[in-house]
Amino acid sequence: MDSGFVAALGDWRTRPGPLARTLAAAVRDAVADGRLAVGTRLPSERELARILHLSRGTVVAALSLLRADGWLRTRHGSGSEVRLPARLTERTTPWSLDRGGAPEAGLDLTLAVTAAPHDAYRAALARAAELSAPLLVDSGIATAGLPRLRELLAERYTRAGLPTRPEQILVTAGAQAALTLLLDHLHTDRRAPVMVESPAYPGALAVLRARRARLLPVPVSAADGWDIAHLAAAVRRHRPRLAYLVPDFHNPTGAHMTAGARRTVAELAGRHGLTVIADETMRDLDLRTPPGTEPHLAGARVVQIGSASKTLWSGLRVGWIRATADLVRQLRTGPLQAQLAPPPLEQLVAAELLGEPFAAVLDDRRTRLRAQRDHLAALLAGTGWTYTVPAGGLTLWLYLGAAGPGAVDLAARAAARGLAVTPGPRFSADRTTLSRHLRLPFTATPETLTRAVGLLRACCTV
């Protein structure tokens, strides 16, 4: 904990001003950015003075400032733990479904989605129609998926080094449907928290909140990836039964989990009875040249979910679960399975696109995204905002710095100018932290990205 606390504060001593105030500001920023989890218990005053090489009086003064401003709660005999001030947690609408007040915005960067591959999709649709005759004499009742699609997906996993049989695949109406189905079956102990990343994909957070799951956030950053030591300590201390992770080009940071970290997570899961749901929706969107060869996050207690929505088109609502054959059989008997299965014709289209045309479609997709990512990074040069250029995925995770407007304020200013963007708190388990971050997808055309960044820069000068 001591080393993690020091690391979360960053290079705080370089800030101007008295040490007590700069230390208090560093703690506030660490909590607001999600580097220091809400509820973290701080070392004693004496221990803090030792590990920070400060006088005890300086530490006491800093903690008093945090306590007075609502960032710290101290209980006699129990020490102090960081918290969020009531003025932040009591806000009723920090971000809404109307895209931050810009429902009719001419520029919308709230969705990280790619355009459909028109020619390939239309050709796949035509071939699917030709092959649909056998489906029309069937009952049309939902199954685990069309045999051809399950075989194709199993082959893809096997070629990537994860041996898979078709009976280990369950086709769903997208990745969120897959997550919903898994939670319905696996989230049985409501007392145990569900581990998520911080920041996390908002769609997954919405599904988890709908089930009233207790969320246990663990930090991930664009520059450093997953804090595996923190993750391991959280597993040992809080005993979660489920974890939802995005190891491949994480949304929103773009971080990519190393092979060593994947092995460690799988070993932790097996040792502590933790089921890990690995969302691989972004896995194919590897923008490195050549693409990497990292293994799947895999193990006896790891379930993979995937989707065609990011690599092909968000309108093609076809996803899947890769699990043990026994778990797939159990999921098929669940009451939600039929509701969360895609129509047979969509499965035929997906099978066509994920077959022979997929390599060409993916190559074109990667080329376009790589150019758009680099264009966006170039536009942001000189803004004072910091970011790590991701090796893949669809988004850039922007840190706005300590000065200037926060993310929610900047999003509101942008909305007034007709630009919809998503501020950091939307990716926060507590809906409030990460307030100095902004997610910018690079899925739009270079011309659109140029206009959007110009508006954002103008919003900071008012």
GROMACS .gro file of C-alpha atoms in nm:
model
  462
    1MET     CA    1   0.000   0.000   0.000
    2ASP     CA    2   0.279   0.246   0.091
    3SER     CA    3   0.454   0.220  -0.246
    4GLY     CA    4   0.119   0.234  -0.428
    5PHE     CA    5   0.019   0.548  -0.239
    6VAL     CA    6   0.347   0.721  -0.321
    7ALA     CA    7   0.320   0.622  -0.689
    8ALA     CA    8  -0.038   0.751  -0.707
    9LEU     CA    9   0.075   1.098  -0.597
   10GLY     CA   10   0.319   1.132  -0.885
   11ASP     CA   11   0.588   1.402  -0.886
   12TRP     CA   12   0.397   1.628  -0.649
   13ARG     CA   13   0.699   1.798  -0.495
   14THR     CA   14   0.763   1.995  -0.813
   15ARG     CA   15   0.442   2.192  -0.766
   16PRO     CA   16   0.478   2.547  -0.635
   17GLY     CA   17   0.353   2.644  -0.290
   18PRO     CA   18   0.380   2.521   0.069
   19LEU     CA   19   0.437   2.146   0.103
   20ALA     CA   20   0.117   2.086   0.301
   21ARG     CA   21  -0.100   2.245   0.032
   22THR     CA   22   0.078   2.075  -0.258
   23LEU     CA   23   0.050   1.737  -0.083
   24ALA     CA   24  -0.322   1.790  -0.023
   25ALA     CA   25  -0.367   1.892  -0.388
   26ALA     CA   26  -0.178   1.581  -0.503
   27VAL     CA   27  -0.407   1.356  -0.299
   28ARG     CA   28  -0.718   1.532  -0.436
   29ASP     CA   29  -0.595   1.493  -0.795
   30ALA     CA   30  -0.508   1.126  -0.740
   31VAL     CA   31  -0.860   1.057  -0.612
   32ALA     CA   32  -1.029   1.262  -0.887
   33ASP     CA   33  -0.825   1.086  -1.158
   34GLY     CA   34  -0.892   0.740  -1.018
   35ARG     CA   35  -0.528   0.668  -0.932
   36LEU     CA   36  -0.622   0.648  -0.564
   37ALA     CA   37  -0.943   0.453  -0.510
   38VAL     CA   38  -1.221   0.600  -0.299
   39GLY     CA   39  -1.219   0.418   0.034
   40THR     CA   40  -0.842   0.369   0.039
   41ARG     CA   41  -0.719   0.375   0.399
   42LEU     CA   42  -0.415   0.595   0.447
   43PRO     CA   43  -0.114   0.505   0.658
   44SER     CA   44  -0.087   0.670   0.998
   45GLU     CA   45   0.041   1.027   1.021
   46ARG     CA   46   0.372   0.901   1.154
   47GLU     CA   47   0.404   0.646   0.872
   48LEU     CA   48   0.308   0.902   0.607
   49ALA     CA   49   0.574   1.138   0.737
   50ARG     CA   50   0.830   0.859   0.713
   51ILE     CA   51   0.750   0.736   0.362
   52LEU     CA   52   0.711   1.089   0.221
   53HIS     CA   53   1.019   1.223   0.403
   54LEU     CA   54   0.822   1.507   0.560
   55SER     CA   55   0.778   1.643   0.908
   56ARG     CA   56   0.477   1.510   1.093
   57GLY     CA   57   0.346   1.866   1.124
   58THR     CA   58   0.338   1.903   0.744
   59VAL     CA   59   0.146   1.576   0.711
   60VAL     CA   60  -0.103   1.677   0.980
   61ALA     CA   61  -0.161   2.011   0.805
   62ALA     CA   62  -0.217   1.842   0.468
   63LEU     CA   63  -0.463   1.591   0.614
   64SER     CA   64  -0.648   1.872   0.791
   65LEU     CA   65  -0.692   2.053   0.460
   66LEU     CA   66  -0.827   1.736   0.296
   67ARG     CA   67  -1.059   1.669   0.588
   68ALA     CA   68  -1.197   2.022   0.584
   69ASP     CA   69  -1.268   2.005   0.212
   70GLY     CA   70  -1.443   1.668   0.235
   71TRP     CA   71  -1.175   1.450   0.071
   72LEU     CA   72  -1.087   1.258   0.387
   73ARG     CA   73  -1.286   1.083   0.659
   74THR     CA   74  -1.119   1.008   0.991
   75ARG     CA   75  -1.263   0.780   1.256
   76HIS     CA   76  -1.111   0.743   1.598
   77GLY     CA   77  -0.920   0.417   1.617
   78SER     CA   78  -0.978   0.335   1.248
   79GLY     CA   79  -0.749   0.581   1.074
   80SER     CA   80  -0.833   0.795   0.772
   81GLU     CA   81  -0.971   0.697   0.432
   82VAL     CA   82  -1.011   0.901   0.116
   83ARG     CA   83  -1.360   0.988  -0.002
   84LEU     CA   84  -1.542   1.215  -0.243
   85PRO     CA   85  -1.685   1.543  -0.116
   86ALA     CA   86  -2.063   1.546  -0.085
   87ARG     CA   87  -2.087   1.834  -0.332
   88LEU     CA   88  -1.964   1.595  -0.601
   89THR     CA   89  -2.151   1.279  -0.509
   90GLU     CA   90  -2.485   1.458  -0.465
   91ARG     CA   91  -2.503   1.581  -0.824
   92THR     CA   92  -2.803   1.424  -0.991
   93THR     CA   93  -2.708   1.457  -1.357
   94PRO     CA   94  -2.329   1.471  -1.407
   95TRP     CA   95  -2.382   1.337  -1.757
   96SER     CA   96  -2.700   1.243  -1.935
   97LEU     CA   97  -2.814   1.041  -2.227
   98ASP     CA   98  -2.871   1.356  -2.433
   99ARG     CA   99  -2.497   1.367  -2.505
  100GLY     CA  100  -2.418   1.637  -2.254
  101GLY     CA  101  -2.688   1.876  -2.362
  102ALA     CA  102  -2.611   1.848  -2.733
  103PRO     CA  103  -2.875   1.605  -2.864
  104GLU     CA  104  -2.870   1.765  -3.208
  105ALA     CA  105  -2.496   1.828  -3.222
  106GLY     CA  106  -2.352   1.845  -3.569
  107LEU     CA  107  -2.037   1.676  -3.441
  108ASP     CA  108  -2.077   1.365  -3.226
  109LEU     CA  109  -1.766   1.209  -3.072
  110THR     CA  110  -1.950   1.025  -2.795
  111LEU     CA  111  -1.962   0.694  -2.981
  112ALA     CA  112  -1.654   0.488  -3.062
  113VAL     CA  113  -1.800   0.311  -3.364
  114THR     CA  114  -1.673   0.250  -3.715
  115ALA     CA  115  -1.857   0.289  -4.044
  116ALA     CA  116  -1.990  -0.023  -4.213
  117PRO     CA  117  -1.775  -0.182  -4.487
  118HIS     CA  118  -2.042  -0.109  -4.749
  119ASP     CA  119  -1.931  -0.327  -5.038
  120ALA     CA  120  -1.833  -0.626  -4.824
  121TYR     CA  121  -2.150  -0.600  -4.617
  122ARG     CA  122  -2.381  -0.581  -4.916
  123ALA     CA  123  -2.207  -0.880  -5.076
  124ALA     CA  124  -2.235  -1.077  -4.750
  125LEU     CA  125  -2.602  -0.986  -4.722
  126ALA     CA  126  -2.665  -1.115  -5.075
  127ARG     CA  127  -2.485  -1.442  -5.007
  128ALA     CA  128  -2.671  -1.482  -4.676
  129ALA     CA  129  -3.003  -1.439  -4.856
  130GLU     CA  130  -2.905  -1.714  -5.099
  131LEU     CA  131  -2.820  -1.946  -4.811
  132SER     CA  132  -3.128  -1.866  -4.603
  133ALA     CA  133  -3.370  -2.122  -4.752
  134PRO     CA  134  -3.291  -2.396  -4.494
  135LEU     CA  135  -3.351  -2.147  -4.214
  136LEU     CA  136  -3.702  -2.073  -4.335
  137VAL     CA  137  -3.816  -2.432  -4.283
  138ASP     CA  138  -3.667  -2.438  -3.933
  139SER     CA  139  -3.854  -2.330  -3.621
  140GLY     CA  140  -3.652  -2.009  -3.586
  141ILE     CA  141  -3.626  -2.069  -3.212
  142ALA     CA  142  -3.298  -1.947  -3.061
  143THR     CA  143  -3.019  -2.201  -3.023
  144ALA     CA  144  -2.655  -2.168  -2.920
  145GLY     CA  145  -2.593  -2.027  -3.267
  146LEU     CA  146  -2.578  -2.143  -3.627
  147PRO     CA  147  -2.339  -2.439  -3.654
  148ARG     CA  148  -2.139  -2.272  -3.931
  149LEU     CA  149  -2.080  -1.957  -3.724
  150ARG     CA  150  -1.985  -2.152  -3.411
  151GLU     CA  151  -1.739  -2.362  -3.613
  152LEU     CA  152  -1.584  -2.051  -3.768
  153LEU     CA  153  -1.540  -1.880  -3.430
  154ALA     CA  154  -1.395  -2.196  -3.273
  155GLU     CA  155  -1.143  -2.219  -3.559
  156ARG     CA  156  -1.039  -1.857  -3.505
  157TYR     CA  157  -0.963  -1.919  -3.138
  158THR     CA  158  -0.778  -2.239  -3.219
  159ARG     CA  159  -0.560  -2.068  -3.482
  160ALA     CA  160  -0.474  -1.801  -3.225
  161GLY     CA  161  -0.340  -2.066  -2.986
  162LEU     CA  162  -0.650  -2.126  -2.774
  163PRO     CA  163  -0.790  -2.469  -2.871
  164THR     CA  164  -1.169  -2.442  -2.893
  165ARG     CA  165  -1.453  -2.671  -3.002
  166PRO     CA  166  -1.781  -2.541  -3.150
  167GLU     CA  167  -1.971  -2.657  -2.840
  168GLN     CA  168  -1.765  -2.404  -2.640
  169ILE     CA  169  -1.921  -2.114  -2.835
  170LEU     CA  170  -2.254  -1.946  -2.757
  171VAL     CA  171  -2.366  -1.679  -3.004
  172THR     CA  172  -2.534  -1.369  -2.856
  173ALA     CA  173  -2.679  -1.039  -2.975
  174GLY     CA  174  -2.356  -0.848  -2.911
  175ALA     CA  175  -2.096  -0.828  -2.634
  176GLN     CA  176  -2.329  -0.654  -2.386
  177ALA     CA  177  -2.581  -0.933  -2.437
  178ALA     CA  178  -2.301  -1.181  -2.366
  179LEU     CA  179  -2.209  -0.995  -2.046
  180THR     CA  180  -2.575  -0.977  -1.937
  181LEU     CA  181  -2.619  -1.350  -1.989
  182LEU     CA  182  -2.303  -1.433  -1.797
  183LEU     CA  183  -2.394  -1.207  -1.507
  184ASP     CA  184  -2.740  -1.357  -1.487
  185HIS     CA  185  -2.579  -1.698  -1.440
  186LEU     CA  186  -2.262  -1.617  -1.246
  187HIS     CA  187  -2.346  -1.314  -1.031
  188THR     CA  188  -2.517  -1.509  -0.755
  189ASP     CA  189  -2.342  -1.375  -0.445
  190ARG     CA  190  -2.452  -1.011  -0.420
  191ARG     CA  191  -2.234  -0.962  -0.113
  192ALA     CA  192  -1.915  -1.016  -0.314
  193PRO     CA  193  -1.798  -0.719  -0.524
  194VAL     CA  194  -1.739  -0.739  -0.898
  195MET     CA  195  -1.394  -0.622  -1.000
  196VAL     CA  196  -1.385  -0.365  -1.283
  197GLU     CA  197  -1.120  -0.139  -1.426
  198SER     CA  198  -1.088   0.231  -1.360
  199PRO     CA  199  -1.161   0.376  -1.609
  200ALA     CA  200  -1.408   0.119  -1.743
  201TYR     CA  201  -1.629   0.074  -2.047
  202PRO     CA  202  -1.959   0.258  -1.969
  203GLY     CA  203  -2.174  -0.006  -2.136
  204ALA     CA  204  -2.042  -0.272  -1.900
  205LEU     CA  205  -2.084  -0.041  -1.600
  206ALA     CA  206  -2.448   0.013  -1.699
  207VAL     CA  207  -2.511  -0.363  -1.715
  208LEU     CA  208  -2.346  -0.414  -1.376
  209ARG     CA  209  -2.535  -0.127  -1.215
  210ALA     CA  210  -2.863  -0.266  -1.347
  211ARG     CA  211  -2.788  -0.577  -1.142
  212ARG     CA  212  -2.703  -0.361  -0.838
  213ALA     CA  213  -2.354  -0.507  -0.835
  214ARG     CA  214  -2.101  -0.371  -0.587
  215LEU     CA  215  -1.810  -0.246  -0.798
  216LEU     CA  216  -1.446  -0.288  -0.702
  217PRO     CA  217  -1.235  -0.064  -0.930
  218VAL     CA  218  -0.869  -0.132  -1.002
  219PRO     CA  219  -0.657   0.122  -1.191
  220VAL     CA  220  -0.542   0.098  -1.552
  221SER     CA  221  -0.363   0.373  -1.739
  222ALA     CA  222  -0.276   0.433  -2.102
  223ALA     CA  223   0.093   0.467  -2.021
  224ASP     CA  224   0.146   0.193  -1.761
  225GLY     CA  225  -0.139  -0.051  -1.817
  226TRP     CA  226  -0.278  -0.252  -1.528
  227ASP     CA  227  -0.143  -0.215  -1.176
  228ILE     CA  228  -0.114  -0.590  -1.124
  229ALA     CA  229   0.014  -0.555  -0.767
  230HIS     CA  230  -0.293  -0.345  -0.681
  231LEU     CA  231  -0.519  -0.594  -0.858
  232ALA     CA  232  -0.370  -0.889  -0.670
  233ALA     CA  233  -0.401  -0.711  -0.336
  234ALA     CA  234  -0.766  -0.625  -0.411
  235VAL     CA  235  -0.843  -0.990  -0.493
  236ARG     CA  236  -0.685  -1.109  -0.168
  237ARG     CA  237  -0.848  -0.844   0.047
  238HIS     CA  238  -1.198  -0.813  -0.099
  239ARG     CA  239  -1.252  -1.165  -0.238
  240PRO     CA  240  -1.448  -1.078  -0.554
  241ARG     CA  241  -1.610  -1.373  -0.729
  242LEU     CA  242  -1.626  -1.200  -1.068
  243ALA     CA  243  -1.405  -0.963  -1.265
  244TYR     CA  244  -1.475  -0.782  -1.592
  245LEU     CA  245  -1.157  -0.684  -1.778
  246VAL     CA  246  -1.075  -0.554  -2.128
  247PRO     CA  247  -0.719  -0.681  -2.183
  248ASP     CA  248  -0.691  -0.598  -2.554
  249PHE     CA  249  -0.674  -0.226  -2.642
  250HIS     CA  250  -0.878  -0.129  -2.341
  251ASN     CA  251  -1.170   0.111  -2.380
  252PRO     CA  252  -1.109   0.400  -2.316
  253THR     CA  253  -0.732   0.405  -2.247
  254GLY     CA  254  -0.611   0.183  -2.534
  255ALA     CA  255  -0.385  -0.007  -2.291
  256HIS     CA  256  -0.280  -0.358  -2.395
  257MET     CA  257  -0.213  -0.619  -2.128
  258THR     CA  258   0.128  -0.785  -2.142
  259ALA     CA  259   0.162  -1.162  -2.172
  260GLY     CA  260   0.310  -1.176  -1.821
  261ALA     CA  261   0.019  -0.981  -1.674
  262ARG     CA  262  -0.227  -1.215  -1.847
  263ARG     CA  263  -0.059  -1.516  -1.689
  264THR     CA  264  -0.066  -1.351  -1.347
  265VAL     CA  265  -0.437  -1.265  -1.374
  266ALA     CA  266  -0.521  -1.622  -1.482
  267GLU     CA  267  -0.317  -1.765  -1.193
  268LEU     CA  268  -0.487  -1.531  -0.944
  269ALA     CA  269  -0.827  -1.634  -1.076
  270GLY     CA  270  -0.749  -2.003  -1.031
  271ARG     CA  271  -0.599  -1.958  -0.685
  272HIS     CA  272  -0.879  -1.742  -0.542
  273GLY     CA  273  -1.189  -1.882  -0.713
  274LEU     CA  274  -1.233  -1.570  -0.927
  275THR     CA  275  -1.413  -1.593  -1.263
  276VAL     CA  276  -1.268  -1.343  -1.511
  277ILE     CA  277  -1.481  -1.220  -1.801
  278ALA     CA  278  -1.231  -1.105  -2.065
  279ASP     CA  279  -1.394  -0.868  -2.315
  280GLU     CA  280  -1.203  -0.911  -2.640
  281THR     CA  281  -1.420  -0.683  -2.853
  282MET     CA  282  -1.119  -0.470  -2.949
  283ARG     CA  283  -0.869  -0.754  -2.997
  284ASP     CA  284  -0.864  -0.742  -3.379
  285LEU     CA  285  -0.811  -0.365  -3.384
  286ASP     CA  286  -0.434  -0.396  -3.345
  287LEU     CA  287  -0.278  -0.094  -3.517
  288ARG     CA  288   0.082  -0.203  -3.478
  289THR     CA  289   0.277  -0.294  -3.793
  290PRO     CA  290   0.295  -0.587  -3.797
  291PRO     CA  291   0.020  -0.673  -3.545
  292GLY     CA  292   0.136  -0.833  -3.220
  293THR     CA  293   0.102  -1.194  -3.115
  294GLU     CA  294   0.002  -1.166  -2.748
  295PRO     CA  295  -0.197  -1.468  -2.629
  296HIS     CA  296  -0.558  -1.453  -2.522
  297LEU     CA  297  -0.621  -1.392  -2.154
  298ALA     CA  298  -0.704  -1.754  -2.086
  299GLY     CA  299  -0.726  -2.004  -1.804
  300ALA     CA  300  -0.957  -2.249  -1.632
  301ARG     CA  301  -1.156  -1.963  -1.476
  302VAL     CA  302  -1.146  -1.720  -1.771
  303VAL     CA  303  -1.443  -1.669  -2.003
  304GLN     CA  304  -1.392  -1.476  -2.327
  305ILE     CA  305  -1.655  -1.260  -2.495
  306GLY     CA  306  -1.628  -1.105  -2.840
  307SER     CA  307  -1.829  -0.908  -3.093
  308ALA     CA  308  -1.844  -0.813  -3.458
  309SER     CA  309  -1.964  -0.462  -3.376
  310LYS     CA  310  -1.627  -0.284  -3.358
  311THR     CA  311  -1.438  -0.464  -3.632
  312LEU     CA  312  -1.729  -0.479  -3.878
  313TRP     CA  313  -2.029  -0.259  -3.794
  314SER     CA  314  -2.216  -0.167  -3.478
  315GLY     CA  315  -2.543  -0.242  -3.657
  316LEU     CA  316  -2.446  -0.608  -3.685
  317ARG     CA  317  -2.552  -0.722  -3.338
  318VAL     CA  318  -2.365  -1.050  -3.326
  319GLY     CA  319  -2.141  -1.140  -3.034
  320TRP     CA  320  -2.032  -1.458  -2.863
  321ILE     CA  321  -1.914  -1.627  -2.547
  322ARG     CA  322  -1.623  -1.872  -2.542
  323ALA     CA  323  -1.636  -2.087  -2.230
  324THR     CA  324  -1.630  -2.449  -2.123
  325ALA     CA  325  -1.883  -2.672  -2.299
  326ASP     CA  326  -2.050  -2.730  -1.963
  327LEU     CA  327  -2.097  -2.359  -1.896
  328VAL     CA  328  -2.234  -2.307  -2.248
  329ARG     CA  329  -2.490  -2.583  -2.184
  330GLN     CA  330  -2.594  -2.414  -1.861
  331LEU     CA  331  -2.623  -2.073  -2.026
  332ARG     CA  332  -2.847  -2.217  -2.298
  333THR     CA  333  -3.104  -2.315  -2.035
  334GLY     CA  334  -3.118  -1.966  -1.881
  335PRO     CA  335  -3.439  -1.764  -1.911
  336LEU     CA  336  -3.262  -1.476  -2.090
  337GLN     CA  337  -3.084  -1.680  -2.355
  338ALA     CA  338  -3.360  -1.665  -2.618
  339GLN     CA  339  -3.402  -1.289  -2.567
  340LEU     CA  340  -3.029  -1.228  -2.605
  341ALA     CA  341  -2.976  -1.433  -2.921
  342PRO     CA  342  -2.941  -1.265  -3.262
  343PRO     CA  343  -3.174  -1.345  -3.554
  344PRO     CA  344  -3.054  -1.632  -3.777
  345LEU     CA  345  -3.015  -1.409  -4.083
  346GLU     CA  346  -2.779  -1.176  -3.894
  347GLN     CA  347  -2.575  -1.479  -3.796
  348LEU     CA  348  -2.552  -1.580  -4.161
  349VAL     CA  349  -2.427  -1.232  -4.253
  350ALA     CA  350  -2.171  -1.243  -3.969
  351ALA     CA  351  -2.050  -1.585  -4.082
  352GLU     CA  352  -2.002  -1.453  -4.435
  353LEU     CA  353  -1.809  -1.146  -4.319
  354LEU     CA  354  -1.596  -1.332  -4.064
  355GLY     CA  355  -1.500  -1.588  -4.325
  356GLU     CA  356  -1.301  -1.523  -4.642
  357PRO     CA  357  -1.365  -1.143  -4.671
  358PHE     CA  358  -1.257  -1.070  -4.313
  359ALA     CA  359  -0.883  -1.033  -4.375
  360ALA     CA  360  -0.934  -0.767  -4.642
  361VAL     CA  361  -1.201  -0.583  -4.439
  362LEU     CA  362  -0.979  -0.583  -4.130
  363ASP     CA  363  -0.672  -0.467  -4.322
  364ASP     CA  364  -0.867  -0.171  -4.462
  365ARG     CA  365  -1.014  -0.096  -4.119
  366ARG     CA  366  -0.671  -0.092  -3.955
  367THR     CA  367  -0.521   0.131  -4.226
  368ARG     CA  368  -0.797   0.390  -4.188
  369LEU     CA  369  -0.791   0.385  -3.808
  370ARG     CA  370  -0.412   0.415  -3.797
  371ALA     CA  371  -0.425   0.727  -4.016
  372GLN     CA  372  -0.712   0.880  -3.814
  373ARG     CA  373  -0.537   0.806  -3.483
  374ASP     CA  374  -0.216   0.973  -3.598
  375HIS     CA  375  -0.410   1.270  -3.735
  376LEU     CA  376  -0.588   1.320  -3.402
  377ALA     CA  377  -0.260   1.297  -3.209
  378ALA     CA  378  -0.105   1.560  -3.436
  379LEU     CA  379  -0.403   1.793  -3.384
  380LEU     CA  380  -0.359   1.772  -3.007
  381ALA     CA  381   0.009   1.866  -3.014
  382GLY     CA  382   0.072   2.193  -2.835
  383THR     CA  383  -0.256   2.194  -2.644
  384GLY     CA  384  -0.093   2.115  -2.309
  385TRP     CA  385  -0.319   1.812  -2.278
  386THR     CA  386  -0.136   1.483  -2.240
  387TYR     CA  387  -0.206   1.141  -2.381
  388THR     CA  388  -0.043   0.815  -2.486
  389VAL     CA  389  -0.090   0.716  -2.849
  390PRO     CA  390  -0.260   0.375  -2.821
  391ALA     CA  391  -0.129   0.072  -3.009
  392GLY     CA  392  -0.482  -0.024  -3.103
  393GLY     CA  393  -0.850   0.018  -3.033
  394LEU     CA  394  -1.069   0.312  -3.123
  395THR     CA  395  -1.008   0.585  -2.865
  396LEU     CA  396  -0.756   0.823  -2.719
  397TRP     CA  397  -0.771   0.894  -2.343
  398LEU     CA  398  -0.692   1.260  -2.289
  399TYR     CA  399  -0.567   1.410  -1.961
  400LEU     CA  400  -0.661   1.777  -1.939
  401GLY     CA  401  -0.411   1.870  -1.668
  402ALA     CA  402  -0.466   2.050  -1.339
  403ALA     CA  403  -0.531   2.391  -1.497
  404GLY     CA  404  -0.824   2.496  -1.712
  405PRO     CA  405  -1.176   2.355  -1.721
  406GLY     CA  406  -1.249   2.003  -1.601
  407ALA     CA  407  -1.391   1.738  -1.833
  408VAL     CA  408  -1.757   1.792  -1.744
  409ASP     CA  409  -1.723   2.168  -1.780
  410LEU     CA  410  -1.537   2.131  -2.110
  411ALA     CA  411  -1.803   1.889  -2.241
  412ALA     CA  412  -2.075   2.141  -2.151
  413ARG     CA  413  -1.889   2.421  -2.330
  414ALA     CA  414  -1.843   2.198  -2.633
  415ALA     CA  415  -2.212   2.105  -2.630
  416ALA     CA  416  -2.300   2.474  -2.650
  417ARG     CA  417  -2.093   2.492  -2.971
  418GLY     CA  418  -2.250   2.181  -3.125
  419LEU     CA  419  -1.987   1.922  -3.033
  420ALA     CA  420  -2.078   1.618  -2.821
  421VAL     CA  421  -1.791   1.456  -2.627
  422THR     CA  422  -1.776   1.221  -2.330
  423PRO     CA  423  -1.611   1.334  -2.004
  424GLY     CA  424  -1.413   1.103  -1.776
  425PRO     CA  425  -1.675   1.049  -1.501
  426ARG     CA  426  -1.881   0.843  -1.748
  427PHE     CA  427  -1.604   0.583  -1.728
  428SER     CA  428  -1.585   0.589  -1.349
  429ALA     CA  429  -1.730   0.324  -1.119
  430ASP     CA  430  -1.844   0.601  -0.881
  431ARG     CA  431  -1.965   0.830  -1.167
  432THR     CA  432  -1.758   1.122  -1.036
  433THR     CA  433  -1.383   1.057  -1.045
  434LEU     CA  434  -1.168   1.083  -1.361
  435SER     CA  435  -1.293   1.440  -1.387
  436ARG     CA  436  -0.977   1.563  -1.563
  437HIS     CA  437  -1.005   1.314  -1.849
  438LEU     CA  438  -1.186   1.311  -2.182
  439ARG     CA  439  -1.233   1.024  -2.428
  440LEU     CA  440  -1.183   1.111  -2.794
  441PRO     CA  441  -1.259   0.839  -3.051
  442PHE     CA  442  -1.055   0.851  -3.371
  443THR     CA  443  -1.326   0.675  -3.571
  444ALA     CA  444  -1.436   0.994  -3.752
  445THR     CA  445  -1.283   1.125  -4.073
  446PRO     CA  446  -0.974   1.348  -4.051
  447GLU     CA  447  -1.187   1.647  -4.155
  448THR     CA  448  -1.435   1.585  -3.872
  449LEU     CA  449  -1.156   1.535  -3.619
  450THR     CA  450  -0.997   1.864  -3.728
  451ARG     CA  451  -1.322   2.054  -3.673
  452ALA     CA  452  -1.382   1.884  -3.338
  453VAL     CA  453  -1.038   1.958  -3.194
  454GLY     CA  454  -1.062   2.318  -3.316
  455LEU     CA  455  -1.387   2.355  -3.120
  456LEU     CA  456  -1.236   2.196  -2.810
  457ARG     CA  457  -0.938   2.430  -2.819
  458ALA     CA  458  -1.170   2.728  -2.862
  459CYS     CA  459  -1.371   2.614  -2.558
  460CYS     CA  460  -1.063   2.650  -2.340
  461THR     CA  461  -1.011   3.014  -2.430
  462VAL     CA  462  -1.348   3.141  -2.309
   0.00000   0.00000   0.00000
